CSV table of C-alpha atoms (C1' of nucleotides) in Angstrom, one decimal:
chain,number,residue,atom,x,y,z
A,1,UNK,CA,0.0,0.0,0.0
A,2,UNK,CA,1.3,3.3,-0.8
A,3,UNK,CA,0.8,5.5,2.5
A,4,UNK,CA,-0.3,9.2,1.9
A,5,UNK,CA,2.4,11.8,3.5
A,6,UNK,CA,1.1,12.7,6.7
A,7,UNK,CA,0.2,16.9,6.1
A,8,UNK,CA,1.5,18.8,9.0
A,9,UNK,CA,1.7,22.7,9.7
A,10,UNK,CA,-0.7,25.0,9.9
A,11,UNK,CA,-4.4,24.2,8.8
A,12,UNK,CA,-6.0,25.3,5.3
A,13,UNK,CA,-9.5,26.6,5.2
A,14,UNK,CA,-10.5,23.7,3.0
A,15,UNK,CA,-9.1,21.6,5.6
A,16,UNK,CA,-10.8,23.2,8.6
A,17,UNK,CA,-14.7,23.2,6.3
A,18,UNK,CA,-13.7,19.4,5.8
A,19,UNK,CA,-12.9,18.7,9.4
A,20,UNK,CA,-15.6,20.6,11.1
A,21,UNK,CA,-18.5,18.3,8.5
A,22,UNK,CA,-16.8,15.1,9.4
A,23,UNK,CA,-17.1,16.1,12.7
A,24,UNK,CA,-20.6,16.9,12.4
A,25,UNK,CA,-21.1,13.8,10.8
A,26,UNK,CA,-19.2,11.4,13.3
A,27,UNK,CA,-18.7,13.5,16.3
A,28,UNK,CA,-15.8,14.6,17.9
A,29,UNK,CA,-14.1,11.1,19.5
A,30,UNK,CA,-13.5,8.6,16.6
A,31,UNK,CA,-10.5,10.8,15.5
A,32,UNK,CA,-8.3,8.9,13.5
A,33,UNK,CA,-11.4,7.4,11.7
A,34,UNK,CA,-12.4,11.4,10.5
A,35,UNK,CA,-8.7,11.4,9.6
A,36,UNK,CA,-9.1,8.6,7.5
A,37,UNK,CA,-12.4,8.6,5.8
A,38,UNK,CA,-12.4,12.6,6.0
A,39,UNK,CA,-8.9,12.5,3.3
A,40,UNK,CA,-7.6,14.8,5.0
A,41,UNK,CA,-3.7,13.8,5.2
A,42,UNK,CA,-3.2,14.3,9.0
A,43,UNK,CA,-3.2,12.4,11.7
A,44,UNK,CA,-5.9,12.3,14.3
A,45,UNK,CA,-4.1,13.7,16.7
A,46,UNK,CA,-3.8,16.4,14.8
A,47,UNK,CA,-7.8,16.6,13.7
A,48,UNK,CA,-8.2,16.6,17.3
A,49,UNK,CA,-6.1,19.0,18.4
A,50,UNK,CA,-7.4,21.7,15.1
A,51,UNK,CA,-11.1,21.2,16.9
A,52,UNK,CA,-10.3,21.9,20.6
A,53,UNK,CA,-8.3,24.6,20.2
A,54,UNK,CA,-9.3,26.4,16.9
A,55,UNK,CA,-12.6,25.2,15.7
A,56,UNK,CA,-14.8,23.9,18.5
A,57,UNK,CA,-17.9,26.2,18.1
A,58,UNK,CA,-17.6,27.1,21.9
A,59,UNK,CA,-14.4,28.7,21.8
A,60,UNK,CA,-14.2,32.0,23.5
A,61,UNK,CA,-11.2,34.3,22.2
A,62,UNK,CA,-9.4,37.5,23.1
A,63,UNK,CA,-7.6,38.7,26.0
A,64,UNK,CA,-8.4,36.7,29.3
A,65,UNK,CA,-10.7,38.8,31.8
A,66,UNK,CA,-9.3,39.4,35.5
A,67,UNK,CA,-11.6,36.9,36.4
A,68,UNK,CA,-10.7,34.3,34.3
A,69,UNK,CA,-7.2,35.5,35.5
A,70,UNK,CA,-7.4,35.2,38.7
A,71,UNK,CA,-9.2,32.2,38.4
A,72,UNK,CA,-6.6,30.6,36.3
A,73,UNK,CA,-3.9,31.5,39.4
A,74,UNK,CA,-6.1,29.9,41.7
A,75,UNK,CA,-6.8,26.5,39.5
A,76,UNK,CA,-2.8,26.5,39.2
A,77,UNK,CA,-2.1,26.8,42.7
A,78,UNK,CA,-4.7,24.0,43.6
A,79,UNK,CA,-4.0,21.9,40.6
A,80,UNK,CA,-0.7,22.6,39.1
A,81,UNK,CA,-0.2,22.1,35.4
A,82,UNK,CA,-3.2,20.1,35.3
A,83,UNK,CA,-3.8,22.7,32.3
A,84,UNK,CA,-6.8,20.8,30.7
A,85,UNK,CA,-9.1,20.6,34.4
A,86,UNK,CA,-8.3,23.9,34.7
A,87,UNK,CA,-10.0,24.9,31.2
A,88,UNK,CA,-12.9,23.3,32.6
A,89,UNK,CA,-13.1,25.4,34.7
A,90,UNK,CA,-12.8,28.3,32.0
A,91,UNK,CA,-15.4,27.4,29.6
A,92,UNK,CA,-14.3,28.7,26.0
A,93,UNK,CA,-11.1,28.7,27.0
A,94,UNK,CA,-8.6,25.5,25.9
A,95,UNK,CA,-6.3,24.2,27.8
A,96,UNK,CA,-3.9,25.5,25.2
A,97,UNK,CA,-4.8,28.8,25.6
A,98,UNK,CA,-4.2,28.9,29.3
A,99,UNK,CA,-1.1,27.2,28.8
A,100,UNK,CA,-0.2,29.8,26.5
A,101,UNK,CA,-1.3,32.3,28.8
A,102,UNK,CA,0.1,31.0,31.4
A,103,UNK,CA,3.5,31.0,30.2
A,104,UNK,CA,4.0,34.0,28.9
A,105,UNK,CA,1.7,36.3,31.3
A,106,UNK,CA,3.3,34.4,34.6
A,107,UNK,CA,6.7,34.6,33.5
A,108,UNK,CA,6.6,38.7,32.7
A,109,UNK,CA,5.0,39.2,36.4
A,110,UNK,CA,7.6,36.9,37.5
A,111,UNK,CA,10.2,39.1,36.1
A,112,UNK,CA,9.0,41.9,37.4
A,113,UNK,CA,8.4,40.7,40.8
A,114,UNK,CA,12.0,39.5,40.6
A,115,UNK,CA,13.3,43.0,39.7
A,116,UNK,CA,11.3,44.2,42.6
A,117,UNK,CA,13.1,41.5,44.6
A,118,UNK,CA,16.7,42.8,43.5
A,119,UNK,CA,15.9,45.8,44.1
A,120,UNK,CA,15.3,45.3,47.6
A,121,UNK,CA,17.8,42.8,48.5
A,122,UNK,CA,16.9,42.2,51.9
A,123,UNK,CA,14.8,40.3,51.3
A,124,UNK,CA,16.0,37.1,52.4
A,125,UNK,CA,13.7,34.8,50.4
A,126,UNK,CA,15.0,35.5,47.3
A,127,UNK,CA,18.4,33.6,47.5
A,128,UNK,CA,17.8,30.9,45.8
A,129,UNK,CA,17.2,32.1,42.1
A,130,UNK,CA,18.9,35.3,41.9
A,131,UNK,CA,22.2,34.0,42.6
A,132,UNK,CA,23.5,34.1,39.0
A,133,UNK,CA,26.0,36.9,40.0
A,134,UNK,CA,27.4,37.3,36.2
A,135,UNK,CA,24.2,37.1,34.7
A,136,UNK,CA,21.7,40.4,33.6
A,137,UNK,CA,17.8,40.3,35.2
A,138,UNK,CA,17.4,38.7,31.9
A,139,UNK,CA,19.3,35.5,32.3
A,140,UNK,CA,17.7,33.0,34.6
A,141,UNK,CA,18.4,30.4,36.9
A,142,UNK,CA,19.0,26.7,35.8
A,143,UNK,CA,17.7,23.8,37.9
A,144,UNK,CA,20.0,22.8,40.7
A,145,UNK,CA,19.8,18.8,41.3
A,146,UNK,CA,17.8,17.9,43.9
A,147,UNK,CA,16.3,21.5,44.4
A,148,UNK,CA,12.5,21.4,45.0
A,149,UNK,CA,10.5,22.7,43.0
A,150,UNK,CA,6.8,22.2,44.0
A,151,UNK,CA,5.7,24.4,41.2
A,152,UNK,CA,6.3,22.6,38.2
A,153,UNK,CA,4.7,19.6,39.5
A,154,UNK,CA,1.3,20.6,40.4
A,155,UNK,CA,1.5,17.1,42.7
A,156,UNK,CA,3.8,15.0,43.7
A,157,UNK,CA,4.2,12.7,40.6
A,158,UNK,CA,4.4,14.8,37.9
A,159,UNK,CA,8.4,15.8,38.4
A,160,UNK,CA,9.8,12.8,36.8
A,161,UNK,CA,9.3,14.3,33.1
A,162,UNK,CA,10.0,17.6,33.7
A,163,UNK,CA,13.3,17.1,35.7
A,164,UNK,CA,14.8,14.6,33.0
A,165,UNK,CA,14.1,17.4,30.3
A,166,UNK,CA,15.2,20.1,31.9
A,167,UNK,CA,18.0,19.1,33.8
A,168,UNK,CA,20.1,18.2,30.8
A,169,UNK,CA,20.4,21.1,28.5
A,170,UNK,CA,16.5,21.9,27.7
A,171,UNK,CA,15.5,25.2,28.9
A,172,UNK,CA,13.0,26.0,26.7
A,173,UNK,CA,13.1,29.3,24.9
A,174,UNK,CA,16.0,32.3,26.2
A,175,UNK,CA,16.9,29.9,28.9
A,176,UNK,CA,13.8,29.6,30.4
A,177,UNK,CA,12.0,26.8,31.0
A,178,UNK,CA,8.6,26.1,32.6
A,179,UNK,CA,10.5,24.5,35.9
A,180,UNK,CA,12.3,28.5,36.0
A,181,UNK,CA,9.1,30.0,35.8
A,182,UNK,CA,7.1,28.0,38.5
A,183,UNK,CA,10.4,28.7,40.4
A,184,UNK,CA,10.3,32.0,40.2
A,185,UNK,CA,6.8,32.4,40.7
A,186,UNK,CA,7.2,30.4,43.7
A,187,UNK,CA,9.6,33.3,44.7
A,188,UNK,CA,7.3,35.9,43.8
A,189,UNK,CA,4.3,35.0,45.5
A,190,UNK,CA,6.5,34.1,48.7
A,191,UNK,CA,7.1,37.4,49.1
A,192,UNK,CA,3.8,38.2,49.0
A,193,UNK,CA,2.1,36.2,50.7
A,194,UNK,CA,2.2,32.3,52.0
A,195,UNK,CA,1.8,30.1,49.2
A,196,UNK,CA,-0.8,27.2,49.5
A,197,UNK,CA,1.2,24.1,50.0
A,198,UNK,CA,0.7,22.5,46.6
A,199,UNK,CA,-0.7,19.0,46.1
A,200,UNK,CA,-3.8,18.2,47.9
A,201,UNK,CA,-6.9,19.2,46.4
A,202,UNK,CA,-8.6,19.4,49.6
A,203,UNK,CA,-8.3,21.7,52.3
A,204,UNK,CA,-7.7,24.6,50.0
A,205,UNK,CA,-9.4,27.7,50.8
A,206,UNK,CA,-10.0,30.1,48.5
A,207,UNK,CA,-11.3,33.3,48.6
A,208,UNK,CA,-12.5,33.1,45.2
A,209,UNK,CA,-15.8,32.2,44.0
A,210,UNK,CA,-17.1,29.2,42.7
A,211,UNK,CA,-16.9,30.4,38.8
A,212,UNK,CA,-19.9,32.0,38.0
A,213,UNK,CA,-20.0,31.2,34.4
A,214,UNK,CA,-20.1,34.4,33.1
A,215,UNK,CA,-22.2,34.7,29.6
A,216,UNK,CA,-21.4,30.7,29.2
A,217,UNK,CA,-24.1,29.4,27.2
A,218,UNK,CA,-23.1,26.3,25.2
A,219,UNK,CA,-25.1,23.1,25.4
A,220,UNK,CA,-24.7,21.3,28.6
A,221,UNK,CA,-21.8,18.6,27.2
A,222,UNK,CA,-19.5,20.9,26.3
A,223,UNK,CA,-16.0,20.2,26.7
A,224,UNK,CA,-15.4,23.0,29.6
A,225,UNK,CA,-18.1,23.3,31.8
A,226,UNK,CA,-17.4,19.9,32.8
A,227,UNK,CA,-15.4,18.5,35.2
A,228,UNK,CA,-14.2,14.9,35.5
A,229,UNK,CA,-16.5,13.4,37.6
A,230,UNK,CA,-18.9,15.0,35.3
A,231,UNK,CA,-17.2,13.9,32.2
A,232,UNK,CA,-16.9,10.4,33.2
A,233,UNK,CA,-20.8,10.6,33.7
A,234,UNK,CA,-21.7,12.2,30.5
A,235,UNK,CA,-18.7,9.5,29.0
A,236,UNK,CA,-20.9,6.7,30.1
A,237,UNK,CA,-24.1,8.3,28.9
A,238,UNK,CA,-22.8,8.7,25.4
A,239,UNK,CA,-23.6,6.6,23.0
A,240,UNK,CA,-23.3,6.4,19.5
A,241,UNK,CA,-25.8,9.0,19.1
A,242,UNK,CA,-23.8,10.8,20.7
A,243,UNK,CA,-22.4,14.4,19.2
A,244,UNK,CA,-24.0,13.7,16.3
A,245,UNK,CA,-24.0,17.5,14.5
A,246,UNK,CA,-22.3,18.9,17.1
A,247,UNK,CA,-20.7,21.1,15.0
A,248,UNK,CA,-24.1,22.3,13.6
A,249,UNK,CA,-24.1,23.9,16.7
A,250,UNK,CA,-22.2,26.7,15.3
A,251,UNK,CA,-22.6,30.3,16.8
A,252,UNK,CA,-21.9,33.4,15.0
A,253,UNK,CA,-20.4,34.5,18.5
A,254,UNK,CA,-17.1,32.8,17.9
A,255,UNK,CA,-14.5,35.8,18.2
A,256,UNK,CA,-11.5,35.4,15.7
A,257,UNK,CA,-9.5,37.2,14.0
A,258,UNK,CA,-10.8,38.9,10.8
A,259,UNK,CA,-10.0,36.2,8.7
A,260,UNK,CA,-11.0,33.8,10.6
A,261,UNK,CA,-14.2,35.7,11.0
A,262,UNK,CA,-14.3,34.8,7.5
A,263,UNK,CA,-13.5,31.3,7.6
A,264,UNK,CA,-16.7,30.7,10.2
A,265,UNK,CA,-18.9,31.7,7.6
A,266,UNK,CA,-17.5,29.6,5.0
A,267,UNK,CA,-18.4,26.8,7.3
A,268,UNK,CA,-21.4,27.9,8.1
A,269,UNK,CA,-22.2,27.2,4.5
A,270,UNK,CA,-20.9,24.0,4.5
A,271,UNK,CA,-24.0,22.7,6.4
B,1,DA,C1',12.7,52.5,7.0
B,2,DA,C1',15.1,48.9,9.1
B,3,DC,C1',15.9,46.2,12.8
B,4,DC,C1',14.9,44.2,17.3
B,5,DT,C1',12.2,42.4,21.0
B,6,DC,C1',8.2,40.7,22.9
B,7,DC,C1',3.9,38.5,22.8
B,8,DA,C1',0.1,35.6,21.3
B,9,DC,C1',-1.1,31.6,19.4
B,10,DA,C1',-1.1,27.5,16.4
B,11,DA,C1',0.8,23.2,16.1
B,12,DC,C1',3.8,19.3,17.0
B,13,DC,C1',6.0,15.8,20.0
B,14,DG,C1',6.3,12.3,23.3
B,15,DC,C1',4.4,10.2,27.2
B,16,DC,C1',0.5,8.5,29.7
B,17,DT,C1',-4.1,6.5,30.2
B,18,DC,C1',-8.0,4.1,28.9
B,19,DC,C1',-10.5,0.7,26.6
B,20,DG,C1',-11.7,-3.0,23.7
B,21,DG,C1',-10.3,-7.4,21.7
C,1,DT,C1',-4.6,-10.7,32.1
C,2,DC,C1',-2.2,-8.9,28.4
C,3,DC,C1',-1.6,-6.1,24.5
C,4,DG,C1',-2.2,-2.7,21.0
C,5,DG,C1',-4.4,1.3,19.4
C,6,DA,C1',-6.7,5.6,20.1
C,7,DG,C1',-7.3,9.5,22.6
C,8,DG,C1',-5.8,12.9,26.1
C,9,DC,C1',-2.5,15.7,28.2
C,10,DG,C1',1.5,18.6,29.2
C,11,DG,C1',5.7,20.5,27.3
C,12,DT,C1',7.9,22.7,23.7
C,13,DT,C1',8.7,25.0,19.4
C,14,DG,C1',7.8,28.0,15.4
C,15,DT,C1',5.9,31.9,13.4
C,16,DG,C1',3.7,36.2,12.5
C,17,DG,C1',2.4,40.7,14.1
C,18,DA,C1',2.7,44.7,17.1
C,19,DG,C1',5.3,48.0,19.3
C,20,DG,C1',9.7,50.1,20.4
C,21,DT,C1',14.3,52.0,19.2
DNA sequence: AACCTCCACAACCGCCTCCGG
DNA sequence: TCCGGAGGCGGTTGTGGAGGT
């Protein structure tokens, strides 16, 4: 048999109108079957990963609110980088996004909380990271064997991966890998205020609110309002009925870029 | 205008988990 | 019970655009 060259990079609009009908057509779990039968040349990984995070009709987009910020901290600090139960707890939001958002928001107040920290250097909790004498504010800290890090675990058996990475030469982009940032927002939110104690997902108060879901008003088996007791409940209820024309379930309120805009209404007029 | 830096986001990779045969 | 495949998840990378110098 002569195997088709798996497609990869970014997504074509004929693509997306193809994946979103086979989608309506089989649902959203038999993945590599759509990938098959749908012609696309991609994997189903990959079919899955275009719907979650770009085509799903109840994706919210734009900048995060301060709630859904604040919310995310608070997920984190309970969960960890348990990044997909967290989006379920941010309906429209992927677990991609907050990953995303995570990464690159956390890391800048990190930065700026560690400048803060320099610049008062009495402060005797900041030893640990800002020790690279020879090194600018922009140069960060590598992983010290052994160190703990309860940040970049978000429990106590998710360290394995993440220390065998990083503690060879990964760092991730400038130097700066996921295991820096939870370190140094560790740092930063020590000298704030104590820092919830990490793993346990009970006895942690917060002062926040149970989400409110804000202006959430996708169908009740969407991918985000559930959580996973409630997922394993609606994953015994489905059936192959199931999802059916999902996708025909497709809101004009989907925010995207212009083009994208564009692309929505194409697909819209594939059904 | 050209270059640089930063940010947002899409997408891939590899490992893990679950489930059916 | 074991095994393989599919799906899920977290980590990482690549890229384009915006803003600054």
């Amino acid at each position: 048999m002569v195997q088709q060259e798996i497609r990869k990079g970014p997504w074509t609009e004929q693509e997306d109108i193809k994946l979103v009908s086979f989608v309506g057509l089989f649902g959203d779990r038999r993945w590599d079957f759509i990938a098959k039968v749908s012609g696309l040349n991609r994997t189903g990984k990959s079919c899955r990963l275009r719907w979650v995070n770009y085509l799903h009709p109840g994706l919210k987009r734009g900048k995060m609110t301060p709630l859904e910020e604040r919310l995310v901290l608070e997920l984190h600090s309970k969960w960890g980088n348990r990044w997909s139960r967290i989006a379920r707890k941010l309906p429209g939001r992927t677990d991609n996004e907050i990953k995303n958002y995570w990464r690159t928001h956390m890391r800048k107040i990190a930065q700026e909380k560690k400048r803060a920290a320099i610049s008062s250097p009495t402060s005797s909790s900041c030893h640990s990271s800002l020790s690279s004498e020879n090194h600018t504010v922009d140069s960060y800290p590598t992983k010290k064997t052994g160190e703990e890090s309860f940040y970049d675990t978000g429990g106590p058996n998710m360290t394995s991966k993440t220390e065998t990475k990083i503690g060879e030469d990964q760092v991730g982009d400038q130097g700066y890998s996921m295991d820096d940032i939870w370190k140094d927002i560790a740092l930063s939110e020590s000298l704030m205020h104590p820092v919830y104690d990490g793993h346990s997902e009970v006895g942690c108060n917060f002062s926040c609110p149970p989400m409110p879901s804000p202006s959430w008003e996708y169908s009740s088996d969407s991918l985000w309002v559930m959580d996973e007791e409630e997922s394993k409940e609606i994953k015994s209820r489905q059936t192959s009925n199931r999802k059916v024309g999902l996708a025909l379930g497709y809101r004009g309120s989907v925010i995207t870029k212009s083009s994208q805009v564009n692309q929505f209404g194409i697909l819209c007029h594939a059904f």
